[in-house]
mmCIF file of C-alpha atoms and ligand atoms in Angstrom:
data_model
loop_
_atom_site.group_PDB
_atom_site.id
_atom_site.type_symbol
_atom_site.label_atom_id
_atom_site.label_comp_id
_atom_site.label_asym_id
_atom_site.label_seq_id
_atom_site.Cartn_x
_atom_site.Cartn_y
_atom_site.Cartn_z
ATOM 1 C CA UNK A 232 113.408 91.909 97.643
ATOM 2 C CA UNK A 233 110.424 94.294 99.005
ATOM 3 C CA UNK A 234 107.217 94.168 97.229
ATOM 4 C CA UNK A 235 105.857 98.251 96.298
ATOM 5 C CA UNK A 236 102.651 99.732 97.039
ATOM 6 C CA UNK A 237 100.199 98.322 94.703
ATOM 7 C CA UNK A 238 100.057 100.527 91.561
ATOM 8 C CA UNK A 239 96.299 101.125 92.379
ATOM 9 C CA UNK A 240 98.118 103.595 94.884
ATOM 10 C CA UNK A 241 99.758 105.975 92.163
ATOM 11 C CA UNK A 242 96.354 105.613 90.025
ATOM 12 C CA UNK A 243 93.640 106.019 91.984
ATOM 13 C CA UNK A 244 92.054 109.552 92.721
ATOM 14 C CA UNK A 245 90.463 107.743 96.244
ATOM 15 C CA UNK A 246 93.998 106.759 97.333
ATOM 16 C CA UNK A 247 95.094 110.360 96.456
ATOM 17 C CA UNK A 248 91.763 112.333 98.201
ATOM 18 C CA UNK A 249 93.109 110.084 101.583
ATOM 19 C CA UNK A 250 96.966 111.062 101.356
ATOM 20 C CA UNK A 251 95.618 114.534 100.846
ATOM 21 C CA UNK A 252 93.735 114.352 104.322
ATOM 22 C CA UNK A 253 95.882 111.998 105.996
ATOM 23 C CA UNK A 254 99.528 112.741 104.711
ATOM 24 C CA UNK A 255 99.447 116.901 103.776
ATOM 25 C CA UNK A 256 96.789 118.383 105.590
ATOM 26 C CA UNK A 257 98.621 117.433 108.766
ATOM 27 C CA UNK A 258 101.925 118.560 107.962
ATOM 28 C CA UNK A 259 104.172 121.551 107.489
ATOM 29 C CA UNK A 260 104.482 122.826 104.335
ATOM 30 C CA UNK A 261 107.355 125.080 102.823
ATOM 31 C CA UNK A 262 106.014 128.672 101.982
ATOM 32 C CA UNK A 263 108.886 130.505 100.546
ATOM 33 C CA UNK A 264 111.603 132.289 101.339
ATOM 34 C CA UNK A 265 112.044 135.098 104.410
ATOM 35 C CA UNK A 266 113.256 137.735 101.839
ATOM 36 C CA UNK A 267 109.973 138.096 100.485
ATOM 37 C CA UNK A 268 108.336 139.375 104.033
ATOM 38 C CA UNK A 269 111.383 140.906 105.265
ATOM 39 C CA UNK A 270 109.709 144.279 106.073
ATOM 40 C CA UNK A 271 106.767 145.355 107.618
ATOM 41 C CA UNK A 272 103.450 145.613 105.249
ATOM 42 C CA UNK A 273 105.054 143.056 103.003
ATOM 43 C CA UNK A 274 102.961 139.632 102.306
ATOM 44 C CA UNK A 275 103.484 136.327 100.461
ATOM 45 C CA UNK A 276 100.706 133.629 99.221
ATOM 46 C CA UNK A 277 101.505 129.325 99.146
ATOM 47 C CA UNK A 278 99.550 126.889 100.177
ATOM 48 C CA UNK A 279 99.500 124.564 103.286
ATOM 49 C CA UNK A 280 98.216 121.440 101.532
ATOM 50 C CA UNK A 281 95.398 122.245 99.976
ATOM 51 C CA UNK A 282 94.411 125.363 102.038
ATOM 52 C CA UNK A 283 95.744 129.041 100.195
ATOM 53 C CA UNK A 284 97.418 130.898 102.932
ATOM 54 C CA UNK A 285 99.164 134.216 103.212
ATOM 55 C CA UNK A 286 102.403 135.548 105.400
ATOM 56 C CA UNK A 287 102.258 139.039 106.191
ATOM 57 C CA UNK A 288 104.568 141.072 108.479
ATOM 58 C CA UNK A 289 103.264 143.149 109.966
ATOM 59 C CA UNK A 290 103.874 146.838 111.239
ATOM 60 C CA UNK A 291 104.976 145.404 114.470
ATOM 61 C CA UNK A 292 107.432 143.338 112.627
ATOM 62 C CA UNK A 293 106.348 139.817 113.470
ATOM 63 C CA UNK A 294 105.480 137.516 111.140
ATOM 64 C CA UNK A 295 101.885 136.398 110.660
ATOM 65 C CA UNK A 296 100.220 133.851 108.485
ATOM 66 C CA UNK A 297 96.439 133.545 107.916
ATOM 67 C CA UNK A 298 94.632 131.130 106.095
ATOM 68 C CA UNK A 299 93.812 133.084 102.492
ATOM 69 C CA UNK A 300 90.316 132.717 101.994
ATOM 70 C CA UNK A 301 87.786 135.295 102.462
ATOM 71 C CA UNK A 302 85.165 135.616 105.143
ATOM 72 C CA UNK A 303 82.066 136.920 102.292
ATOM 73 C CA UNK A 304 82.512 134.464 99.750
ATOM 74 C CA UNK A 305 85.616 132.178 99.774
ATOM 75 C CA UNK A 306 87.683 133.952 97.274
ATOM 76 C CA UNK A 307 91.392 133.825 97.863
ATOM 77 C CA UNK A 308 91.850 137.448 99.458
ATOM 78 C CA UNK A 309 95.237 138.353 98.051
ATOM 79 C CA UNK A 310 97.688 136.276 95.573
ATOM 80 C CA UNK A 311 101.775 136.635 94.195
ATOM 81 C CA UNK A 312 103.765 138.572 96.759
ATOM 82 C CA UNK A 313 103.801 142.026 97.699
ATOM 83 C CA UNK A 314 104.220 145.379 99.997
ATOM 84 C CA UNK A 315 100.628 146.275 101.517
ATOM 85 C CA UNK A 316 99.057 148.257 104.043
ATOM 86 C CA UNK A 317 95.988 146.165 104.293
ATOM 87 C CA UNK A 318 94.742 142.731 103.101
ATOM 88 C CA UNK A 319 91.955 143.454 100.734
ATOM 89 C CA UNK A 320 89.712 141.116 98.778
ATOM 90 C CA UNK A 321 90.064 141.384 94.974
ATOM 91 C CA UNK A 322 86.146 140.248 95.040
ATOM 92 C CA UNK A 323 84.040 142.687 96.659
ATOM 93 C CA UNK A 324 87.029 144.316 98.478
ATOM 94 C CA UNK A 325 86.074 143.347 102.147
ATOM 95 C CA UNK A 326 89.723 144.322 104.005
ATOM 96 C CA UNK A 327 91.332 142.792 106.689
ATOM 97 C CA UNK A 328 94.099 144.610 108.686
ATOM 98 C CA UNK A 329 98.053 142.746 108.504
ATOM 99 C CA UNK A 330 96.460 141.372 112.281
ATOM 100 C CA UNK A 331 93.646 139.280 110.448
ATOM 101 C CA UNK A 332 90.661 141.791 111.452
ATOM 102 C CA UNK A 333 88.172 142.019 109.059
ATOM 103 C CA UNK A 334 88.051 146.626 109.170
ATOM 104 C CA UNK A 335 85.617 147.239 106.107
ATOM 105 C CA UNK A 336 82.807 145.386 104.190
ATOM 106 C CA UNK A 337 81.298 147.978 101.563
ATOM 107 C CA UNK A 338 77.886 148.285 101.878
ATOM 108 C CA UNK A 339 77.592 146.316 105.108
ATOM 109 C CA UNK A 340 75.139 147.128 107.749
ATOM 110 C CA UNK A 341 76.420 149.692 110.795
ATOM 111 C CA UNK A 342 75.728 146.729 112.798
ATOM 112 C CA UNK A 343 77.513 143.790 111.285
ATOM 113 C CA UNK A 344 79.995 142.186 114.023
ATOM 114 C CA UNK A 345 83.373 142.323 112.236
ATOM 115 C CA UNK A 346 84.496 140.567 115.547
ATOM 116 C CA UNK A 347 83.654 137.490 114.115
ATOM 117 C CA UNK A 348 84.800 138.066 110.406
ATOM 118 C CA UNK A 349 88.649 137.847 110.444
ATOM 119 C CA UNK A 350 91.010 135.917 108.286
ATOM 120 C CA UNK A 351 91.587 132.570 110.107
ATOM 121 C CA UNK A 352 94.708 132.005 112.136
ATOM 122 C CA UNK A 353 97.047 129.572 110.346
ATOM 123 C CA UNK A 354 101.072 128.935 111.917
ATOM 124 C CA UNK A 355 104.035 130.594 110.039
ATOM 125 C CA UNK A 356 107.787 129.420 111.291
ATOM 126 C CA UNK A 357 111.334 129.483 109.638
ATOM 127 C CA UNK A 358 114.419 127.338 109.322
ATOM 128 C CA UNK A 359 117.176 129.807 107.930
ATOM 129 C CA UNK A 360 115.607 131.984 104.869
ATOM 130 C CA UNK A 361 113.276 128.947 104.314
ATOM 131 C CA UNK A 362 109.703 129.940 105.850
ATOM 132 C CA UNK A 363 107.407 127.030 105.995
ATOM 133 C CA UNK A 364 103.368 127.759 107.049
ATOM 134 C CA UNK A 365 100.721 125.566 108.534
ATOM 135 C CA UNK A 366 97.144 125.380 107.855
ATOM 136 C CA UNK A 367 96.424 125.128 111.385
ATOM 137 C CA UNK A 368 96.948 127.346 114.423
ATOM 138 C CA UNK A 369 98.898 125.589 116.970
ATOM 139 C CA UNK A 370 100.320 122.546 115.031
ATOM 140 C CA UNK A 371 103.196 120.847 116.478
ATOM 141 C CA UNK A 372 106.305 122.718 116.279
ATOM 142 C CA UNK A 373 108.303 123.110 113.107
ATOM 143 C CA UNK A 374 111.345 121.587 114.438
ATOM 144 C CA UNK A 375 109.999 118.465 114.990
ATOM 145 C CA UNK A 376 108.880 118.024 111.194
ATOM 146 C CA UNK A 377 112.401 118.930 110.428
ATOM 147 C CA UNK A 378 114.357 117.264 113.554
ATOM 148 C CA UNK A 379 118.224 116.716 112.544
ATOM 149 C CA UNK A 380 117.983 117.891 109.323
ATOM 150 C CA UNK A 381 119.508 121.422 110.051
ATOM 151 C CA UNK A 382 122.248 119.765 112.035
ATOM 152 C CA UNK A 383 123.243 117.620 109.409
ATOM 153 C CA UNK A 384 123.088 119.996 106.558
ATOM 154 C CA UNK A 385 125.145 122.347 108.780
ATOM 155 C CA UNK A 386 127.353 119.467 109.709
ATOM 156 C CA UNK A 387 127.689 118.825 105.555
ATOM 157 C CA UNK A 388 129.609 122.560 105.539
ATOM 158 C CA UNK A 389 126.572 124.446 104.338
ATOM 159 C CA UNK A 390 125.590 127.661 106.523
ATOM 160 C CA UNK A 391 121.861 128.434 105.345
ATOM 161 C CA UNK A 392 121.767 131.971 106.728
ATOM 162 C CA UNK A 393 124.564 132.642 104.147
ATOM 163 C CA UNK A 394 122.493 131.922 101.274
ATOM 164 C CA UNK A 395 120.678 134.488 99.424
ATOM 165 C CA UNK A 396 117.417 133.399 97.101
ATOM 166 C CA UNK A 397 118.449 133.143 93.493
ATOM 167 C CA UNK A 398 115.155 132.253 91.801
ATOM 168 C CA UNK A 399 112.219 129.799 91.465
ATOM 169 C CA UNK A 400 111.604 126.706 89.110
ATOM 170 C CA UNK A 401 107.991 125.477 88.482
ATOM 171 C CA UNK A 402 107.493 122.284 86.508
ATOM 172 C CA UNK A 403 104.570 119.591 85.923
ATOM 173 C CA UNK A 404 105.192 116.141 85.560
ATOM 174 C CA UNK A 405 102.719 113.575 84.251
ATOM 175 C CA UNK A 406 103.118 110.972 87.074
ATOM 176 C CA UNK A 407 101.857 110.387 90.480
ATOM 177 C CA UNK A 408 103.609 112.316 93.124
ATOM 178 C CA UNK A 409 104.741 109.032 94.719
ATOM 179 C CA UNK A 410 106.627 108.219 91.677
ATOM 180 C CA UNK A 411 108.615 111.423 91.758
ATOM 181 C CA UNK A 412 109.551 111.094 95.337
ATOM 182 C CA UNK A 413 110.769 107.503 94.777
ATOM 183 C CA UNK A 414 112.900 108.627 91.751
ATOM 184 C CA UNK A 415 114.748 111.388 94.139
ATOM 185 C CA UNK A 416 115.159 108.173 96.784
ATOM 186 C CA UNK A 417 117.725 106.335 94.777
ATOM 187 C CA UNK A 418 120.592 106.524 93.117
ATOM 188 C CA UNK A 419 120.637 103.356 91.840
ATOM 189 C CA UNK A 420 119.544 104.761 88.631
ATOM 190 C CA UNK A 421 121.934 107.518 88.370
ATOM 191 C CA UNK A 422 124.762 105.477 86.466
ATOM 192 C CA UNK A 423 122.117 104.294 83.625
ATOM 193 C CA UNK A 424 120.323 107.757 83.460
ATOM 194 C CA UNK A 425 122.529 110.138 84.655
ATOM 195 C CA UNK A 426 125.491 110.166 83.248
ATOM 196 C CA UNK A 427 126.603 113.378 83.192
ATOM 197 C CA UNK A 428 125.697 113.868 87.254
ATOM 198 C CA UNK A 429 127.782 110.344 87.683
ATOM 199 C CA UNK A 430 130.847 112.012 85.646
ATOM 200 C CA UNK A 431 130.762 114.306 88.958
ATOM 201 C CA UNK A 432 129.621 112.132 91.904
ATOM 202 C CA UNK A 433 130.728 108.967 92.705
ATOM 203 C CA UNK A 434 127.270 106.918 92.196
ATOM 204 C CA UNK A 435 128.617 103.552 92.508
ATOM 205 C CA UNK A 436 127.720 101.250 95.428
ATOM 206 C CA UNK A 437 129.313 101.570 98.541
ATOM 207 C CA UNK A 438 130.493 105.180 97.768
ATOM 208 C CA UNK A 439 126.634 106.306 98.467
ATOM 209 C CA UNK A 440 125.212 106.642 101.507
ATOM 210 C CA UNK A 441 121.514 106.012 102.696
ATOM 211 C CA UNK A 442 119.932 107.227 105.865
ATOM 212 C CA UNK A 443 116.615 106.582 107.239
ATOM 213 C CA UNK A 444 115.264 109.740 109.837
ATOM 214 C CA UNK A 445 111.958 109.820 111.397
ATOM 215 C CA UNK A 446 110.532 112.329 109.578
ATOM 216 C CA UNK A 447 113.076 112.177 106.439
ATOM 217 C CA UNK A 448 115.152 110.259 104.635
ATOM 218 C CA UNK A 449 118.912 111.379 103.491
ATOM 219 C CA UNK A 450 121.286 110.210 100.720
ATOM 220 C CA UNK A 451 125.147 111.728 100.265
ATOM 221 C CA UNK A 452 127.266 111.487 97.461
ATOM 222 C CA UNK A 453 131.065 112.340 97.230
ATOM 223 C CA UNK A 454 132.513 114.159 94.508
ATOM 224 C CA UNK A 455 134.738 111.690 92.027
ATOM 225 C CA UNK A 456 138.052 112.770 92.942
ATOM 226 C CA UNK A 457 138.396 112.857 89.414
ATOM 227 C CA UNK A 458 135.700 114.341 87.530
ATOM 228 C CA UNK A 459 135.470 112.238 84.478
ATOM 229 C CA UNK A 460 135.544 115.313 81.909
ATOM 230 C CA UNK A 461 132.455 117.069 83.015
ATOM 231 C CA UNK A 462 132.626 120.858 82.169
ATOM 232 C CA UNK A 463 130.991 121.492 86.247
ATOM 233 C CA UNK A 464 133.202 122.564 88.633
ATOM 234 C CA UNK A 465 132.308 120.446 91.567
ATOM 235 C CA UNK A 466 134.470 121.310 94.366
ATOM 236 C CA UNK A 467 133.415 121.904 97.689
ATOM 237 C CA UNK A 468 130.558 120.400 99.797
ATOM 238 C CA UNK A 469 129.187 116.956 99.101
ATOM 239 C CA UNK A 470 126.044 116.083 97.461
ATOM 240 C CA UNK A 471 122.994 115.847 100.132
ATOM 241 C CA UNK A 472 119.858 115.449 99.178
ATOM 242 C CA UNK A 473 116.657 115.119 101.583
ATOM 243 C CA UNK A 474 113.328 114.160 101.203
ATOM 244 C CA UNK A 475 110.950 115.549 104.057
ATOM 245 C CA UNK A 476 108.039 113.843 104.556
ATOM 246 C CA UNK A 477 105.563 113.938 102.504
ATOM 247 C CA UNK A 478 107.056 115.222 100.020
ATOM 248 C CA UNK A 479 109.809 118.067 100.422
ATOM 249 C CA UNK A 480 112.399 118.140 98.543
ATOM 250 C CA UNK A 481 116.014 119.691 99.878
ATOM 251 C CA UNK A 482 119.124 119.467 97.649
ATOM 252 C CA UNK A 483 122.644 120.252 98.112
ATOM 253 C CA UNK A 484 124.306 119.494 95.080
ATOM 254 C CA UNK A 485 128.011 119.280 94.942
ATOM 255 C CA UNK A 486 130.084 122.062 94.776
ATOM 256 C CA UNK A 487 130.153 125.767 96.455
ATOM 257 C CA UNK A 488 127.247 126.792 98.602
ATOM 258 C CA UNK A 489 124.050 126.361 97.152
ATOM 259 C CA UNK A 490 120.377 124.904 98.000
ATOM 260 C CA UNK A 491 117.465 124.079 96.044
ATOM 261 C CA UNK A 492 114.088 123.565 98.160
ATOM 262 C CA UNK A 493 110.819 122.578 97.546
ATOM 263 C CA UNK A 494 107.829 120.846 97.628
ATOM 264 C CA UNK A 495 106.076 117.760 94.815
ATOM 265 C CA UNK A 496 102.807 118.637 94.902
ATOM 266 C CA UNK A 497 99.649 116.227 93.413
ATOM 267 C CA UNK A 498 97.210 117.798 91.007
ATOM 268 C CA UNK A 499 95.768 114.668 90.364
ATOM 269 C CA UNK A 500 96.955 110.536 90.456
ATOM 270 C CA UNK A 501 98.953 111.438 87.422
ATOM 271 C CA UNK A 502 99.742 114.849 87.773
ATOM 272 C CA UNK A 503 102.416 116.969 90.167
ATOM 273 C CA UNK A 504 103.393 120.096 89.949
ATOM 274 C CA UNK A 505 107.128 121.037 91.452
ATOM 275 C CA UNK A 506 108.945 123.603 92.606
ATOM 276 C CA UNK A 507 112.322 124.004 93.744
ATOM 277 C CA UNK A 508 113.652 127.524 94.892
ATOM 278 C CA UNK A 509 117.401 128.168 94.395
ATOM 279 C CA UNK A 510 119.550 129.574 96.565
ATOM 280 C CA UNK A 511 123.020 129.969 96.244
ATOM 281 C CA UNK A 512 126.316 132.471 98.298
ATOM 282 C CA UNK A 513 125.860 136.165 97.969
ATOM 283 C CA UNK A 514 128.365 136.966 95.258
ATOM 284 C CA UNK A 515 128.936 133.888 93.499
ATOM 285 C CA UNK A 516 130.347 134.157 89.997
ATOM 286 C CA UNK A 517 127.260 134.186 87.325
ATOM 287 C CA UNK A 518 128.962 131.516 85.621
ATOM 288 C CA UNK A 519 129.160 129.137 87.835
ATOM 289 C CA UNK A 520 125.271 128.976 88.589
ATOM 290 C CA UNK A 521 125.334 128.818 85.099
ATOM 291 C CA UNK A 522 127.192 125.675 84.510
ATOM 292 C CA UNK A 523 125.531 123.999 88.201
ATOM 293 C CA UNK A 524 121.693 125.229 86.474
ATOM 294 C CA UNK A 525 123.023 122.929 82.980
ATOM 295 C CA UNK A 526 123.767 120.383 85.072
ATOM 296 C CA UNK A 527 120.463 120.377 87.015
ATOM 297 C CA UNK A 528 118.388 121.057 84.028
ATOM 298 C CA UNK A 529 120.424 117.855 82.468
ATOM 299 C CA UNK A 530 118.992 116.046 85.663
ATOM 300 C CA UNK A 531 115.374 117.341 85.735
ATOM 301 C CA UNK A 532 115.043 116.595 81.807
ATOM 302 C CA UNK A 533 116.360 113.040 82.714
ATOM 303 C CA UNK A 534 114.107 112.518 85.936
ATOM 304 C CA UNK A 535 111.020 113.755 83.956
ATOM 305 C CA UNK A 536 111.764 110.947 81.302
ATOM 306 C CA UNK A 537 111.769 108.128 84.360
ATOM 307 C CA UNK A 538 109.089 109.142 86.305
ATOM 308 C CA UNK A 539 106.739 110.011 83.327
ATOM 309 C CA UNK A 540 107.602 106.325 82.033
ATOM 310 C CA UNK A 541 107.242 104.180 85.169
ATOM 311 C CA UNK A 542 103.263 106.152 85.701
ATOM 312 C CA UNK A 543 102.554 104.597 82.000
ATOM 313 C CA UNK A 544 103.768 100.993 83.110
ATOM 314 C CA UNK A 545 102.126 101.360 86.744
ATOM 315 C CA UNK A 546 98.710 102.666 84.783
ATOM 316 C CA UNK A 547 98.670 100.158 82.082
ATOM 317 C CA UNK A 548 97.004 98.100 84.349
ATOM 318 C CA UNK A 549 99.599 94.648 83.767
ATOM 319 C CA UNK A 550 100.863 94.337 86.742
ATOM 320 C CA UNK A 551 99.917 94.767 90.360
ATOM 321 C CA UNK A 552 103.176 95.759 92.280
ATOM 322 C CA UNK A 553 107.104 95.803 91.436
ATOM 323 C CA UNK A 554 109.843 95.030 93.840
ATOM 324 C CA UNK A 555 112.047 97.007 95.495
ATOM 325 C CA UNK A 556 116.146 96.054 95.405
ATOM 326 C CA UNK A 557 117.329 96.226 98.912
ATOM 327 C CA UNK A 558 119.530 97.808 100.026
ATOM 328 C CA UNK A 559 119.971 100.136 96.973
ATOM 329 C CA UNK A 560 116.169 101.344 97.462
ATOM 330 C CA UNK A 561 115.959 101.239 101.293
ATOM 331 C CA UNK A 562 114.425 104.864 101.726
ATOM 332 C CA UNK A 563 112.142 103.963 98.915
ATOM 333 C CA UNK A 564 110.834 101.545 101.598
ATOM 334 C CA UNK A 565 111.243 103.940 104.822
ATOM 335 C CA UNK A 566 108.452 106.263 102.404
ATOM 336 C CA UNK A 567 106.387 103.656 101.814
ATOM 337 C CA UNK A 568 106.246 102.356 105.178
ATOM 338 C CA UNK A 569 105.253 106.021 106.135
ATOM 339 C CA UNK A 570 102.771 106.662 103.280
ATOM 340 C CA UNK A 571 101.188 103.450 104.542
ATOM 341 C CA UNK A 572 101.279 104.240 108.247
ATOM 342 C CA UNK A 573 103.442 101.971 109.332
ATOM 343 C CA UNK A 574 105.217 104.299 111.481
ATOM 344 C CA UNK A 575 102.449 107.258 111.638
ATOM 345 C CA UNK A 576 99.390 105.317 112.996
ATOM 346 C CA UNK A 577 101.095 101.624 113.873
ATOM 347 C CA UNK A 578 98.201 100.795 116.100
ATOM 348 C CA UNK A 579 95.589 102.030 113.383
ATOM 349 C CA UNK A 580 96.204 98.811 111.239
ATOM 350 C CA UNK A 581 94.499 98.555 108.041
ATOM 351 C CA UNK A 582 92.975 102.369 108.443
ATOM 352 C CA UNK A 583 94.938 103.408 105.645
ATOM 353 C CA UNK A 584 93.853 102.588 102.148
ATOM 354 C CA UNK A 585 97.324 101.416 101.583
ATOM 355 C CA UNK A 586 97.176 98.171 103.588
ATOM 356 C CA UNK A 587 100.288 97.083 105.573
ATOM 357 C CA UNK A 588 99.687 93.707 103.505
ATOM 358 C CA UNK A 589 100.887 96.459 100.715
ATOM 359 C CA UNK A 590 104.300 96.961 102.206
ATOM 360 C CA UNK A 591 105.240 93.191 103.645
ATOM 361 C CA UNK A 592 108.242 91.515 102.098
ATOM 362 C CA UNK A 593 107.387 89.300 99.358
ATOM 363 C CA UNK A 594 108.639 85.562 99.716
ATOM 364 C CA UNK A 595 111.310 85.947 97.139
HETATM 365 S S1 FES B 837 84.642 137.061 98.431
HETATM 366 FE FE1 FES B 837 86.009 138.442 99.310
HETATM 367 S S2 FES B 837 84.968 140.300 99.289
HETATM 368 FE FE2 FES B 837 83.554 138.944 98.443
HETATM 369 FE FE1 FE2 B 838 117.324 110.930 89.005
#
């Protein structure tokens, strides 16, 4: 057995104010999907972290991304998705051009240096339809936040360019977003609380598979040979499921073609907001999503239940730390080892507010 983080971790809104500067402000963050700037004067908002920023293509047809906040005041300039010709403030209407430069300020002196007024620079890069921004300029590339991952989804049977966006789900859950990454680690709970996904994949021991990447963690599941009388269809690819540090979610449920991407996202220590974009083969039949989105749904409702649950426990205040069963829960400890910077900053020591000591293996 593996102790956890100390609950303190999921409860405390100092623990959460240092994963926000240590853990997402760093990192690449999915935006969207490409459809939405596809041509020229059209623009998308997200956030990188905590900083708003926008994608624009522009006339020239490359893709842009600036960070969203206006030069005058700080308002976010522009917000949903759209077509424009310029980017203009919905405050006092100060306009930036689709290249960033601030072109008009109403009422500003002849002599104000616009020069120095334009929306700052953030980074804007794609895997597939799946864009993914960064709140600063030059970060380091995309590819290596996301290093084998399009391999091995590829290698799974799944061709991302052939997917076309089908729509987006927003939900909240009342836990820490911690405790909803852990839940999507394991499986070992899928035969108690899932038992209409285990009537489709084989979730016993053995037939799973764990995998432990640098910058994410990976679990498979086969499709039961024989479904045990579930009403989803469920042949075709395998079940992946990835979990890109911090906190990206990347599904490929069993069955035909289909993706569902996105991020967890804290609000507060027990607060996260998701959302997972669905994608599934141009063409498929109507029904189908139908019966995989019941499945899902079945899931999410279930998930919610868990994670909800385990943030009462952790907050009650009882107990200082759980265990984790090895090997069923080994990515559960691959994230905590990263969340505590184990692997991040290993000659940083105790820099994190989760302390290594948090992580060791307990004597048991
Ligand atoms: S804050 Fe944007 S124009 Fe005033
Ligand atoms: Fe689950």
């Amino acid at each position: 057995m593996t102790a956890t983080l100390p609950y303190r971790c999921y409860t405390d809104p100092a623990v959460l104010a240092d994963e926000r500067a240590r853990l997402f402000a760093p990192a690449w963050h999915y935006a969207g999907h490409a459809g939405l700037v596809a041509e020229p004067g059209s623009y998308l908002t997200c956030r990188a972290g905590d900083v708003p920023v926008v994608v624009v293509r522009d006339r020239e047809g490359e893709l842009r991304a600036f960070v969203n906040v206006c030069r005058h005041r700080g308002a976010e300039v522009v917000s949903g998705a759209g077509r424009c010709t310029t980017l203009q403030c919905h405050y006092h209407a100060w306009t930036y051009g689709l290249d960033g430069a601030l072109r008009a300020a109403p009422r500003a002196p002849a002599d104000l240096d616009r020069s120095e007024l334009g929306l700052r620079p953030a980074a804007v890069d794609a895997w597939g339809p799946f864009l993914f921004v960064h709140a600063s300029e030059h970060p380091r590339p995309l590819a290596d936040t996301l290093g084998e991952l399009p391999a091995l989804v590829a290698a799974g049977g799944l061709d991302v360019d052939a997917l076309v966006f089908h729509h987006r789900s927003t939900y909240q859950l009342e836990t820490n977003w911690k405790v909803a990454v852990e839940n999507f680690l394991e499986c070992y709970h899928c035969a108690v609380a899932h038992p209409g996904l285990a009537d489709v994949i084989d979730v016993d021991h053995g037939a799973y598979r764990l995998e432990r990447h640098p910058t994410f963690a990976s679990h498979y599941a086969h499709v039961r040979e024989h479904p045990r009388g579930s009403h989803y269809d469920a042949a075709g690819l395998d079940g992946q499921f990835h979990l890109v540090w911090p906190a990206l979610k990347v599904n490929v449920m069993p069955g035909r073609a289909n993706m569902s991407i996105g991020p967890l996202t804290p609000l507060a220590p027990g607060r996260t907001e998701g959302v997972l974009d669905y994608f599934f083969a141009a063409g498929e039949d109507p029904a189908w999503i139908a019966d995989f989105m019941v499945l899902d749904d079945e899931v999410g409702a279930e998930d919610r239940v868990l994670v909800e649950s385990v943030q009462r426990g952790m907050a009650a205040g009882v107990l200082e730390r759980g265990e984790l069963l090895l090997p069923s829960e080994d990515l559960i400890a691959a994230f905590q080892e990263w969340v505590a910077g184990a692997r991040q900053t290993p000659s940083r020591g105790n820099a994190s507010v989760h302390t290594r000591e948090a992580i060791r293996s307990s004597p048991s």
